[in-house]
């Protein structure tokens, strides 16, 4: 079992499989100095599998695949199938913008994926296009239908409380989720340009959870293990004798409270 210096049990690994995304959400992709990772620095699916395997052997029971947009990573479904079959995995989820789910839902369900979170901040097609840099909300709605049909439920909708979006848009999302049997979770907006203030729960948002109950470590697509979403310190897995050493080191770096300023882009660390 993995226990950090503050007595928290760490059993949750978030894995960002790519920093690439087919959307450009204004709040997620940094406007300044954003450089895509070089292909050579990105972990192979086999390397990710090995890290997850060692993490599970150490006490990780819950894994979430994220990105960038995880569904733009080629063969991500084969990685999901391999993780799903690992003994010790109790919960395997995916966070996606939903735009490619229509194409992937069946494959993901047969791979053994248990849960899907879909990011959807507004239903209005014009606002959606503006926020996502040209995305088409219809593709997400189609993706949700396909995911339901493939049995990937219960589906969760992640909706960021964006200051620029009027409250009635969130009311529409609430109604849409109620009518379609979708779980809705509101996420506190974090200002990545200026720092967000302490990474703690705000009254209206379900996420982020309180630092005192944090159970996570995060792996970026280029193999850095972050002890906290915005931690200034990370462990480079390829520089350690083994993935297990890297995981133990990252757990050892967990601080009591999170940080308010990002040291990696959200699209790289996976939100
Ligand atoms: N492309 C996938 C998606 O859209 O869900 C996965 C990656 S995305 C970085 C993962 C999560 O990070 C999403 O739920 C997104 O809403 C959240 N996120 C991104 N930027 C954020 C911000 N500035 N504040 C709060 N949450 C953010």
PDB file of C-alpha atoms and ligand atoms in Angstrom:
ATOM      1  CA  UNK A   1       0.000   0.000   0.000  1.00  0.00           C
ATOM      2  CA  UNK A   2       1.268   3.512  -0.812  1.00  0.00           C
ATOM      3  CA  UNK A   3       0.993   5.951   2.102  1.00  0.00           C
ATOM      4  CA  UNK A   4       2.442   9.460   1.884  1.00  0.00           C
ATOM      5  CA  UNK A   5       4.138  11.526   4.623  1.00  0.00           C
ATOM      6  CA  UNK A   6       0.749  12.864   5.759  1.00  0.00           C
ATOM      7  CA  UNK A   7      -0.893   9.481   6.156  1.00  0.00           C
ATOM      8  CA  UNK A   8      -2.908   9.677   2.929  1.00  0.00           C
ATOM      9  CA  UNK A   9      -3.363   6.460   1.003  1.00  0.00           C
ATOM     10  CA  UNK A  10      -2.308   6.995  -2.625  1.00  0.00           C
ATOM     11  CA  UNK A  11      -4.252   4.605  -4.820  1.00  0.00           C
ATOM     12  CA  UNK A  12      -5.098   6.705  -7.882  1.00  0.00           C
ATOM     13  CA  UNK A  13      -2.876   7.233 -10.946  1.00  0.00           C
ATOM     14  CA  UNK A  14      -3.880   9.615 -13.714  1.00  0.00           C
ATOM     15  CA  UNK A  15      -2.101   8.871 -16.974  1.00  0.00           C
ATOM     16  CA  UNK A  16      -1.841  11.457 -19.721  1.00  0.00           C
ATOM     17  CA  UNK A  17      -1.171   9.496 -22.911  1.00  0.00           C
ATOM     18  CA  UNK A  18      -0.600  12.507 -25.173  1.00  0.00           C
ATOM     19  CA  UNK A  19      -0.276  16.275 -24.997  1.00  0.00           C
ATOM     20  CA  UNK A  20      -2.014  16.555 -28.404  1.00  0.00           C
ATOM     21  CA  UNK A  21      -5.663  17.548 -28.608  1.00  0.00           C
ATOM     22  CA  UNK A  22      -8.138  18.050 -31.441  1.00  0.00           C
ATOM     23  CA  UNK A  23      -9.647  21.048 -29.609  1.00  0.00           C
ATOM     24  CA  UNK A  24      -8.004  24.221 -28.340  1.00  0.00           C
ATOM     25  CA  UNK A  25      -9.995  25.195 -25.283  1.00  0.00           C
ATOM     26  CA  UNK A  26      -9.111  28.714 -24.270  1.00  0.00           C
ATOM     27  CA  UNK A  27      -8.857  27.863 -20.562  1.00  0.00           C
ATOM     28  CA  UNK A  28      -6.720  24.728 -21.046  1.00  0.00           C
ATOM     29  CA  UNK A  29      -4.100  25.357 -23.724  1.00  0.00           C
ATOM     30  CA  UNK A  30      -1.694  28.078 -22.576  1.00  0.00           C
ATOM     31  CA  UNK A  31      -1.531  31.018 -24.951  1.00  0.00           C
ATOM     32  CA  UNK A  32       2.139  31.762 -24.285  1.00  0.00           C
ATOM     33  CA  UNK A  33       5.168  29.586 -25.019  1.00  0.00           C
ATOM     34  CA  UNK A  34       3.238  26.381 -25.754  1.00  0.00           C
ATOM     35  CA  UNK A  35       5.486  23.860 -27.445  1.00  0.00           C
ATOM     36  CA  UNK A  36       4.245  20.372 -28.288  1.00  0.00           C
ATOM     37  CA  UNK A  37       6.306  17.520 -26.899  1.00  0.00           C
ATOM     38  CA  UNK A  38       8.779  16.000 -29.358  1.00  0.00           C
ATOM     39  CA  UNK A  39       7.590  12.551 -30.503  1.00  0.00           C
ATOM     40  CA  UNK A  40      10.758  10.917 -29.137  1.00  0.00           C
ATOM     41  CA  UNK A  41      10.100  12.202 -25.631  1.00  0.00           C
ATOM     42  CA  UNK A  42       6.612  10.682 -25.484  1.00  0.00           C
ATOM     43  CA  UNK A  43       6.362   7.359 -23.645  1.00  0.00           C
ATOM     44  CA  UNK A  44       5.511   4.345 -25.771  1.00  0.00           C
ATOM     45  CA  UNK A  45       2.352   2.434 -24.882  1.00  0.00           C
ATOM     46  CA  UNK A  46       4.596  -0.396 -23.629  1.00  0.00           C
ATOM     47  CA  UNK A  47       6.426   1.993 -21.287  1.00  0.00           C
ATOM     48  CA  UNK A  48       3.115   3.312 -19.961  1.00  0.00           C
ATOM     49  CA  UNK A  49       1.873  -0.236 -19.449  1.00  0.00           C
ATOM     50  CA  UNK A  50       5.014  -1.118 -17.450  1.00  0.00           C
ATOM     51  CA  UNK A  51       4.668   1.989 -15.245  1.00  0.00           C
ATOM     52  CA  UNK A  52       1.010   1.200 -14.565  1.00  0.00           C
ATOM     53  CA  UNK A  53       1.873  -2.443 -13.855  1.00  0.00           C
ATOM     54  CA  UNK A  54       4.468  -1.438 -11.263  1.00  0.00           C
ATOM     55  CA  UNK A  55       2.101   1.175  -9.815  1.00  0.00           C
ATOM     56  CA  UNK A  56      -0.615  -1.464  -9.389  1.00  0.00           C
ATOM     57  CA  UNK A  57       1.874  -3.810  -7.710  1.00  0.00           C
ATOM     58  CA  UNK A  58       2.652  -0.996  -5.237  1.00  0.00           C
ATOM     59  CA  UNK A  59      -1.001  -0.325  -4.373  1.00  0.00           C
ATOM     60  CA  UNK A  60      -2.608   1.764  -7.139  1.00  0.00           C
ATOM     61  CA  UNK A  61      -6.148   0.452  -7.708  1.00  0.00           C
ATOM     62  CA  UNK A  62      -7.650   3.252  -9.757  1.00  0.00           C
ATOM     63  CA  UNK A  63      -6.354   4.509 -13.119  1.00  0.00           C
ATOM     64  CA  UNK A  64      -7.712   7.258 -15.335  1.00  0.00           C
ATOM     65  CA  UNK A  65      -6.513   7.790 -18.899  1.00  0.00           C
ATOM     66  CA  UNK A  66      -6.421  11.422 -19.972  1.00  0.00           C
ATOM     67  CA  UNK A  67      -4.472  13.808 -22.218  1.00  0.00           C
ATOM     68  CA  UNK A  68      -4.397  16.113 -24.272  1.00  0.00           C
ATOM     69  CA  UNK A  69      -7.201  14.218 -25.912  1.00  0.00           C
ATOM     70  CA  UNK A  70      -6.553  10.531 -25.133  1.00  0.00           C
ATOM     71  CA  UNK A  71      -8.568   9.338 -28.131  1.00  0.00           C
ATOM     72  CA  UNK A  72      -6.110  10.953 -30.575  1.00  0.00           C
ATOM     73  CA  UNK A  73      -3.374   8.600 -29.286  1.00  0.00           C
ATOM     74  CA  UNK A  74      -3.133   5.732 -31.734  1.00  0.00           C
ATOM     75  CA  UNK A  75      -4.057   2.320 -30.240  1.00  0.00           C
ATOM     76  CA  UNK A  76      -5.052   3.779 -26.898  1.00  0.00           C
ATOM     77  CA  UNK A  77      -7.729   1.070 -26.744  1.00  0.00           C
ATOM     78  CA  UNK A  78      -5.029  -1.631 -26.662  1.00  0.00           C
ATOM     79  CA  UNK A  79      -3.384   0.080 -23.666  1.00  0.00           C
ATOM     80  CA  UNK A  80      -6.790   0.245 -21.980  1.00  0.00           C
ATOM     81  CA  UNK A  81      -7.354  -3.466 -22.608  1.00  0.00           C
ATOM     82  CA  UNK A  82      -3.973  -4.326 -21.076  1.00  0.00           C
ATOM     83  CA  UNK A  83      -4.579  -2.163 -18.007  1.00  0.00           C
ATOM     84  CA  UNK A  84      -8.124  -3.525 -17.598  1.00  0.00           C
ATOM     85  CA  UNK A  85      -6.762  -7.055 -17.394  1.00  0.00           C
ATOM     86  CA  UNK A  86      -4.227  -6.256 -14.637  1.00  0.00           C
ATOM     87  CA  UNK A  87      -4.986  -7.935 -11.347  1.00  0.00           C
ATOM     88  CA  UNK A  88      -5.527  -5.258  -8.712  1.00  0.00           C
ATOM     89  CA  UNK A  89      -7.244  -2.715 -10.976  1.00  0.00           C
ATOM     90  CA  UNK A  90     -10.593  -1.868  -9.418  1.00  0.00           C
ATOM     91  CA  UNK A  91     -11.476   1.215 -11.417  1.00  0.00           C
ATOM     92  CA  UNK A  92     -10.412   2.236 -14.919  1.00  0.00           C
ATOM     93  CA  UNK A  93     -11.725   5.467 -16.424  1.00  0.00           C
ATOM     94  CA  UNK A  94     -11.118   7.844 -19.298  1.00  0.00           C
ATOM     95  CA  UNK A  95     -11.526  11.604 -19.513  1.00  0.00           C
ATOM     96  CA  UNK A  96     -12.309  12.857 -23.005  1.00  0.00           C
ATOM     97  CA  UNK A  97     -13.766  15.838 -24.803  1.00  0.00           C
ATOM     98  CA  UNK A  98     -16.194  13.329 -26.362  1.00  0.00           C
ATOM     99  CA  UNK A  99     -15.757  14.496 -29.958  1.00  0.00           C
ATOM    100  CA  UNK A 100     -14.312  11.129 -31.088  1.00  0.00           C
ATOM    101  CA  UNK A 101     -16.379   8.891 -28.819  1.00  0.00           C
ATOM    102  CA  UNK A 102     -18.804   8.038 -31.581  1.00  0.00           C
ATOM    103  CA  UNK A 103     -15.931   6.263 -33.361  1.00  0.00           C
ATOM    104  CA  UNK A 104     -14.385   4.712 -30.219  1.00  0.00           C
ATOM    105  CA  UNK A 105     -17.216   3.817 -27.831  1.00  0.00           C
ATOM    106  CA  UNK A 106     -17.609   0.171 -28.919  1.00  0.00           C
ATOM    107  CA  UNK A 107     -13.843  -0.452 -28.972  1.00  0.00           C
ATOM    108  CA  UNK A 108     -13.435   1.093 -25.519  1.00  0.00           C
ATOM    109  CA  UNK A 109     -16.266  -0.941 -24.069  1.00  0.00           C
ATOM    110  CA  UNK A 110     -14.802  -4.187 -25.445  1.00  0.00           C
ATOM    111  CA  UNK A 111     -11.375  -3.180 -24.118  1.00  0.00           C
ATOM    112  CA  UNK A 112     -12.852  -3.222 -20.607  1.00  0.00           C
ATOM    113  CA  UNK A 113     -13.133   0.494 -19.872  1.00  0.00           C
ATOM    114  CA  UNK A 114     -15.384   1.065 -16.881  1.00  0.00           C
ATOM    115  CA  UNK A 115     -16.066   4.778 -16.735  1.00  0.00           C
ATOM    116  CA  UNK A 116     -16.021   7.783 -19.032  1.00  0.00           C
ATOM    117  CA  UNK A 117     -15.974  11.448 -18.050  1.00  0.00           C
ATOM    118  CA  UNK A 118     -16.876  13.835 -20.844  1.00  0.00           C
ATOM    119  CA  UNK A 119     -15.878  17.489 -20.726  1.00  0.00           C
ATOM    120  CA  UNK A 120     -18.756  19.702 -21.798  1.00  0.00           C
ATOM    121  CA  UNK A 121     -18.942  23.268 -20.559  1.00  0.00           C
ATOM    122  CA  UNK A 122     -21.787  24.652 -22.719  1.00  0.00           C
ATOM    123  CA  UNK A 123     -24.461  23.289 -25.065  1.00  0.00           C
ATOM    124  CA  UNK A 124     -24.851  26.412 -27.165  1.00  0.00           C
ATOM    125  CA  UNK A 125     -23.128  25.613 -30.500  1.00  0.00           C
ATOM    126  CA  UNK A 126     -21.719  29.119 -30.994  1.00  0.00           C
ATOM    127  CA  UNK A 127     -20.338  29.426 -27.464  1.00  0.00           C
ATOM    128  CA  UNK A 128     -18.989  25.854 -27.660  1.00  0.00           C
ATOM    129  CA  UNK A 129     -17.174  26.711 -30.898  1.00  0.00           C
ATOM    130  CA  UNK A 130     -15.715  29.857 -29.360  1.00  0.00           C
ATOM    131  CA  UNK A 131     -14.501  28.174 -26.160  1.00  0.00           C
ATOM    132  CA  UNK A 132     -13.019  25.129 -27.888  1.00  0.00           C
ATOM    133  CA  UNK A 133     -11.371  26.921 -30.812  1.00  0.00           C
ATOM    134  CA  UNK A 134     -13.771  25.631 -33.460  1.00  0.00           C
ATOM    135  CA  UNK A 135     -15.263  22.451 -31.962  1.00  0.00           C
ATOM    136  CA  UNK A 136     -18.711  21.190 -32.964  1.00  0.00           C
ATOM    137  CA  UNK A 137     -20.913  20.399 -29.970  1.00  0.00           C
ATOM    138  CA  UNK A 138     -22.971  17.986 -32.130  1.00  0.00           C
ATOM    139  CA  UNK A 139     -20.009  15.594 -32.259  1.00  0.00           C
ATOM    140  CA  UNK A 140     -19.982  15.465 -28.449  1.00  0.00           C
ATOM    141  CA  UNK A 141     -23.726  14.818 -28.268  1.00  0.00           C
ATOM    142  CA  UNK A 142     -23.311  12.010 -30.789  1.00  0.00           C
ATOM    143  CA  UNK A 143     -20.396  10.662 -28.735  1.00  0.00           C
ATOM    144  CA  UNK A 144     -22.541  10.636 -25.592  1.00  0.00           C
ATOM    145  CA  UNK A 145     -25.249   8.654 -27.392  1.00  0.00           C
ATOM    146  CA  UNK A 146     -22.724   6.127 -28.697  1.00  0.00           C
ATOM    147  CA  UNK A 147     -21.122   5.734 -25.285  1.00  0.00           C
ATOM    148  CA  UNK A 148     -24.529   5.062 -23.719  1.00  0.00           C
ATOM    149  CA  UNK A 149     -25.374   2.575 -26.464  1.00  0.00           C
ATOM    150  CA  UNK A 150     -22.059   0.786 -25.914  1.00  0.00           C
ATOM    151  CA  UNK A 151     -22.854   0.411 -22.206  1.00  0.00           C
ATOM    152  CA  UNK A 152     -20.120   2.750 -21.023  1.00  0.00           C
ATOM    153  CA  UNK A 153     -22.369   4.326 -18.395  1.00  0.00           C
ATOM    154  CA  UNK A 154     -22.869   5.808 -15.940  1.00  0.00           C
ATOM    155  CA  UNK A 155     -21.409   8.720 -17.895  1.00  0.00           C
ATOM    156  CA  UNK A 156     -20.154  11.757 -16.065  1.00  0.00           C
ATOM    157  CA  UNK A 157     -20.148  15.250 -17.541  1.00  0.00           C
ATOM    158  CA  UNK A 158     -17.319  17.551 -16.406  1.00  0.00           C
ATOM    159  CA  UNK A 159     -18.431  21.157 -16.638  1.00  0.00           C
ATOM    160  CA  UNK A 160     -16.045  23.956 -15.700  1.00  0.00           C
ATOM    161  CA  UNK A 161     -17.632  26.993 -14.068  1.00  0.00           C
ATOM    162  CA  UNK A 162     -16.186  29.486 -16.559  1.00  0.00           C
ATOM    163  CA  UNK A 163     -16.546  33.116 -15.508  1.00  0.00           C
ATOM    164  CA  UNK A 164     -17.301  34.131 -19.120  1.00  0.00           C
ATOM    165  CA  UNK A 165     -20.279  31.756 -19.440  1.00  0.00           C
ATOM    166  CA  UNK A 166     -23.707  32.947 -18.249  1.00  0.00           C
ATOM    167  CA  UNK A 167     -25.416  30.976 -15.473  1.00  0.00           C
ATOM    168  CA  UNK A 168     -28.316  29.992 -17.761  1.00  0.00           C
ATOM    169  CA  UNK A 169     -25.910  27.885 -19.827  1.00  0.00           C
ATOM    170  CA  UNK A 170     -25.157  25.824 -16.719  1.00  0.00           C
ATOM    171  CA  UNK A 171     -28.868  25.518 -16.077  1.00  0.00           C
ATOM    172  CA  UNK A 172     -29.192  24.073 -19.610  1.00  0.00           C
ATOM    173  CA  UNK A 173     -26.429  21.559 -18.848  1.00  0.00           C
ATOM    174  CA  UNK A 174     -28.154  20.615 -15.567  1.00  0.00           C
ATOM    175  CA  UNK A 175     -31.421  19.952 -17.429  1.00  0.00           C
ATOM    176  CA  UNK A 176     -29.666  18.093 -20.249  1.00  0.00           C
ATOM    177  CA  UNK A 177     -27.903  15.788 -17.775  1.00  0.00           C
ATOM    178  CA  UNK A 178     -31.102  15.223 -15.789  1.00  0.00           C
ATOM    179  CA  UNK A 179     -33.060  14.365 -18.942  1.00  0.00           C
ATOM    180  CA  UNK A 180     -30.380  12.011 -20.268  1.00  0.00           C
ATOM    181  CA  UNK A 181     -29.376  10.147 -17.119  1.00  0.00           C
ATOM    182  CA  UNK A 182     -25.895  11.702 -16.980  1.00  0.00           C
ATOM    183  CA  UNK A 183     -24.015  12.520 -13.759  1.00  0.00           C
ATOM    184  CA  UNK A 184     -22.925  16.134 -13.698  1.00  0.00           C
ATOM    185  CA  UNK A 185     -19.888  17.433 -11.876  1.00  0.00           C
ATOM    186  CA  UNK A 186     -18.938  21.090 -11.768  1.00  0.00           C
ATOM    187  CA  UNK A 187     -15.253  21.900 -11.801  1.00  0.00           C
ATOM    188  CA  UNK A 188     -13.725  25.046 -10.313  1.00  0.00           C
ATOM    189  CA  UNK A 189     -12.080  27.132 -13.028  1.00  0.00           C
ATOM    190  CA  UNK A 190      -8.347  27.547 -12.525  1.00  0.00           C
ATOM    191  CA  UNK A 191      -6.712  30.513 -14.148  1.00  0.00           C
ATOM    192  CA  UNK A 192      -3.579  29.028 -15.670  1.00  0.00           C
ATOM    193  CA  UNK A 193      -2.111  32.340 -16.776  1.00  0.00           C
ATOM    194  CA  UNK A 194      -2.189  33.994 -13.376  1.00  0.00           C
ATOM    195  CA  UNK A 195      -2.392  31.088 -10.951  1.00  0.00           C
ATOM    196  CA  UNK A 196      -5.680  30.080  -9.435  1.00  0.00           C
ATOM    197  CA  UNK A 197      -5.297  30.660  -5.725  1.00  0.00           C
ATOM    198  CA  UNK A 198      -5.056  27.588  -3.516  1.00  0.00           C
ATOM    199  CA  UNK A 199      -6.119  24.426  -5.299  1.00  0.00           C
ATOM    200  CA  UNK A 200      -9.041  23.720  -3.017  1.00  0.00           C
ATOM    201  CA  UNK A 201     -12.712  23.068  -3.437  1.00  0.00           C
ATOM    202  CA  UNK A 202     -14.958  26.097  -3.974  1.00  0.00           C
ATOM    203  CA  UNK A 203     -18.516  25.940  -2.651  1.00  0.00           C
ATOM    204  CA  UNK A 204     -20.270  25.373  -6.012  1.00  0.00           C
ATOM    205  CA  UNK A 205     -17.764  22.978  -7.530  1.00  0.00           C
ATOM    206  CA  UNK A 206     -17.434  19.241  -6.956  1.00  0.00           C
ATOM    207  CA  UNK A 207     -13.784  19.311  -8.020  1.00  0.00           C
ATOM    208  CA  UNK A 208     -10.950  19.644  -7.182  1.00  0.00           C
ATOM    209  CA  UNK A 209     -11.338  17.620  -3.993  1.00  0.00           C
ATOM    210  CA  UNK A 210      -9.753  18.779  -0.738  1.00  0.00           C
ATOM    211  CA  UNK A 211      -5.992  18.338  -0.491  1.00  0.00           C
ATOM    212  CA  UNK A 212      -6.514  16.518   2.803  1.00  0.00           C
ATOM    213  CA  UNK A 213      -8.224  13.684   0.923  1.00  0.00           C
ATOM    214  CA  UNK A 214      -5.890  13.658  -2.102  1.00  0.00           C
ATOM    215  CA  UNK A 215      -5.103  10.130  -3.257  1.00  0.00           C
ATOM    216  CA  UNK A 216      -3.442  10.861  -6.626  1.00  0.00           C
ATOM    217  CA  UNK A 217      -0.225  10.972  -8.546  1.00  0.00           C
ATOM    218  CA  UNK A 218      -0.076  11.985 -12.205  1.00  0.00           C
ATOM    219  CA  UNK A 219       1.982  10.740 -15.123  1.00  0.00           C
ATOM    220  CA  UNK A 220       2.564  13.031 -18.110  1.00  0.00           C
ATOM    221  CA  UNK A 221       2.916  11.770 -21.673  1.00  0.00           C
ATOM    222  CA  UNK A 222       6.678  12.383 -21.507  1.00  0.00           C
ATOM    223  CA  UNK A 223       7.075  10.320 -18.360  1.00  0.00           C
ATOM    224  CA  UNK A 224       7.119  12.825 -15.532  1.00  0.00           C
ATOM    225  CA  UNK A 225       5.392  11.774 -12.333  1.00  0.00           C
ATOM    226  CA  UNK A 226       3.797  14.722 -10.592  1.00  0.00           C
ATOM    227  CA  UNK A 227       2.883  14.480  -6.912  1.00  0.00           C
ATOM    228  CA  UNK A 228       0.246  17.217  -7.365  1.00  0.00           C
ATOM    229  CA  UNK A 229      -1.476  18.874 -10.337  1.00  0.00           C
ATOM    230  CA  UNK A 230       0.600  22.053 -10.084  1.00  0.00           C
ATOM    231  CA  UNK A 231       3.644  20.756  -8.242  1.00  0.00           C
ATOM    232  CA  UNK A 232       6.957  22.450  -9.137  1.00  0.00           C
ATOM    233  CA  UNK A 233       8.680  19.084  -8.625  1.00  0.00           C
ATOM    234  CA  UNK A 234       8.323  15.945 -10.681  1.00  0.00           C
ATOM    235  CA  UNK A 235      10.157  12.642 -11.053  1.00  0.00           C
ATOM    236  CA  UNK A 236      11.378  11.695 -14.535  1.00  0.00           C
ATOM    237  CA  UNK A 237      10.604   7.986 -14.763  1.00  0.00           C
ATOM    238  CA  UNK A 238      13.229   7.223 -17.422  1.00  0.00           C
ATOM    239  CA  UNK A 239      15.939   8.669 -15.137  1.00  0.00           C
ATOM    240  CA  UNK A 240      15.139   6.359 -12.217  1.00  0.00           C
ATOM    241  CA  UNK A 241      16.374   2.759 -11.844  1.00  0.00           C
ATOM    242  CA  UNK A 242      12.784   1.504 -12.212  1.00  0.00           C
ATOM    243  CA  UNK A 243       9.209   2.754 -12.453  1.00  0.00           C
ATOM    244  CA  UNK A 244       8.679   1.559  -8.868  1.00  0.00           C
ATOM    245  CA  UNK A 245      11.525   3.795  -7.664  1.00  0.00           C
ATOM    246  CA  UNK A 246       9.994   6.730  -9.532  1.00  0.00           C
ATOM    247  CA  UNK A 247       6.531   6.082  -8.061  1.00  0.00           C
ATOM    248  CA  UNK A 248       7.858   5.829  -4.490  1.00  0.00           C
ATOM    249  CA  UNK A 249       9.844   9.027  -5.004  1.00  0.00           C
ATOM    250  CA  UNK A 250       6.789  10.890  -6.387  1.00  0.00           C
ATOM    251  CA  UNK A 251       4.649   9.759  -3.439  1.00  0.00           C
ATOM    252  CA  UNK A 252       7.441  10.939  -1.115  1.00  0.00           C
ATOM    253  CA  UNK A 253       7.289  14.388  -2.763  1.00  0.00           C
ATOM    254  CA  UNK A 254       3.602  14.904  -2.016  1.00  0.00           C
ATOM    255  CA  UNK A 255       3.099  18.015   0.078  1.00  0.00           C
ATOM    256  CA  UNK A 256       0.315  18.567   2.567  1.00  0.00           C
ATOM    257  CA  UNK A 257      -1.331  21.220   0.366  1.00  0.00           C
ATOM    258  CA  UNK A 258      -1.494  21.695  -3.402  1.00  0.00           C
ATOM    259  CA  UNK A 259      -0.026  24.532  -5.396  1.00  0.00           C
ATOM    260  CA  UNK A 260      -1.814  27.369  -7.105  1.00  0.00           C
ATOM    261  CA  UNK A 261       0.453  28.001 -10.058  1.00  0.00           C
ATOM    262  CA  UNK A 262       0.873  25.577 -12.958  1.00  0.00           C
ATOM    263  CA  UNK A 263       4.340  24.303 -13.771  1.00  0.00           C
ATOM    264  CA  UNK A 264       3.098  22.140 -16.633  1.00  0.00           C
ATOM    265  CA  UNK A 265       0.297  22.942 -19.064  1.00  0.00           C
ATOM    266  CA  UNK A 266      -3.071  21.370 -18.268  1.00  0.00           C
ATOM    267  CA  UNK A 267      -3.104  19.729 -21.690  1.00  0.00           C
ATOM    268  CA  UNK A 268       0.183  18.036 -20.800  1.00  0.00           C
ATOM    269  CA  UNK A 269      -0.613  16.924 -17.278  1.00  0.00           C
ATOM    270  CA  UNK A 270      -4.192  15.948 -18.045  1.00  0.00           C
ATOM    271  CA  UNK A 271      -6.315  18.035 -15.660  1.00  0.00           C
TER     272      UNK A 271
HETATM  273  N1  LIG B   1      -9.179  16.235 -23.593  1.00  0.00           N
HETATM  274  C1  LIG B   1      -9.794  15.637 -22.458  1.00  0.00           C
HETATM  275  C2  LIG B   1     -10.988  16.445 -21.993  1.00  0.00           C
HETATM  276  O1  LIG B   1     -11.297  17.455 -22.611  1.00  0.00           O
HETATM  277  O2  LIG B   1     -11.614  16.030 -21.023  1.00  0.00           O
HETATM  278  C3  LIG B   1      -8.858  15.318 -21.299  1.00  0.00           C
HETATM  279  C4  LIG B   1      -7.845  16.346 -20.907  1.00  0.00           C
HETATM  280  S1  LIG B   1      -8.477  17.751 -20.075  1.00  0.00           S
HETATM  281  C5  LIG B   1      -6.969  18.606 -19.750  1.00  0.00           C
HETATM  282  C6  LIG B   1      -8.936  17.073 -18.529  1.00  0.00           C
HETATM  283  C7  LIG B   1      -9.767  17.943 -17.630  1.00  0.00           C
HETATM  284  O3  LIG B   1      -9.065  19.121 -17.303  1.00  0.00           O
HETATM  285  C8  LIG B   1     -11.069  18.368 -18.262  1.00  0.00           C
HETATM  286  O4  LIG B   1     -12.171  17.915 -17.492  1.00  0.00           O
HETATM  287  C9  LIG B   1     -10.984  19.873 -18.254  1.00  0.00           C
HETATM  288  O5  LIG B   1     -12.239  20.415 -18.069  1.00  0.00           O
HETATM  289  C10 LIG B   1     -10.008  20.142 -17.116  1.00  0.00           C
HETATM  290  N2  LIG B   1      -9.370  21.462 -17.225  1.00  0.00           N
HETATM  291  C11 LIG B   1      -8.608  21.923 -18.230  1.00  0.00           C
HETATM  292  N3  LIG B   1      -8.247  23.211 -18.038  1.00  0.00           N
HETATM  293  C12 LIG B   1      -8.800  23.574 -16.849  1.00  0.00           C
HETATM  294  C13 LIG B   1      -8.813  24.781 -16.090  1.00  0.00           C
HETATM  295  N4  LIG B   1      -8.189  25.866 -16.516  1.00  0.00           N
HETATM  296  N5  LIG B   1      -9.476  24.785 -14.905  1.00  0.00           N
HETATM  297  C14 LIG B   1     -10.123  23.669 -14.473  1.00  0.00           C
HETATM  298  N6  LIG B   1     -10.167  22.498 -15.142  1.00  0.00           N
HETATM  299  C15 LIG B   1      -9.510  22.447 -16.317  1.00  0.00           C
END
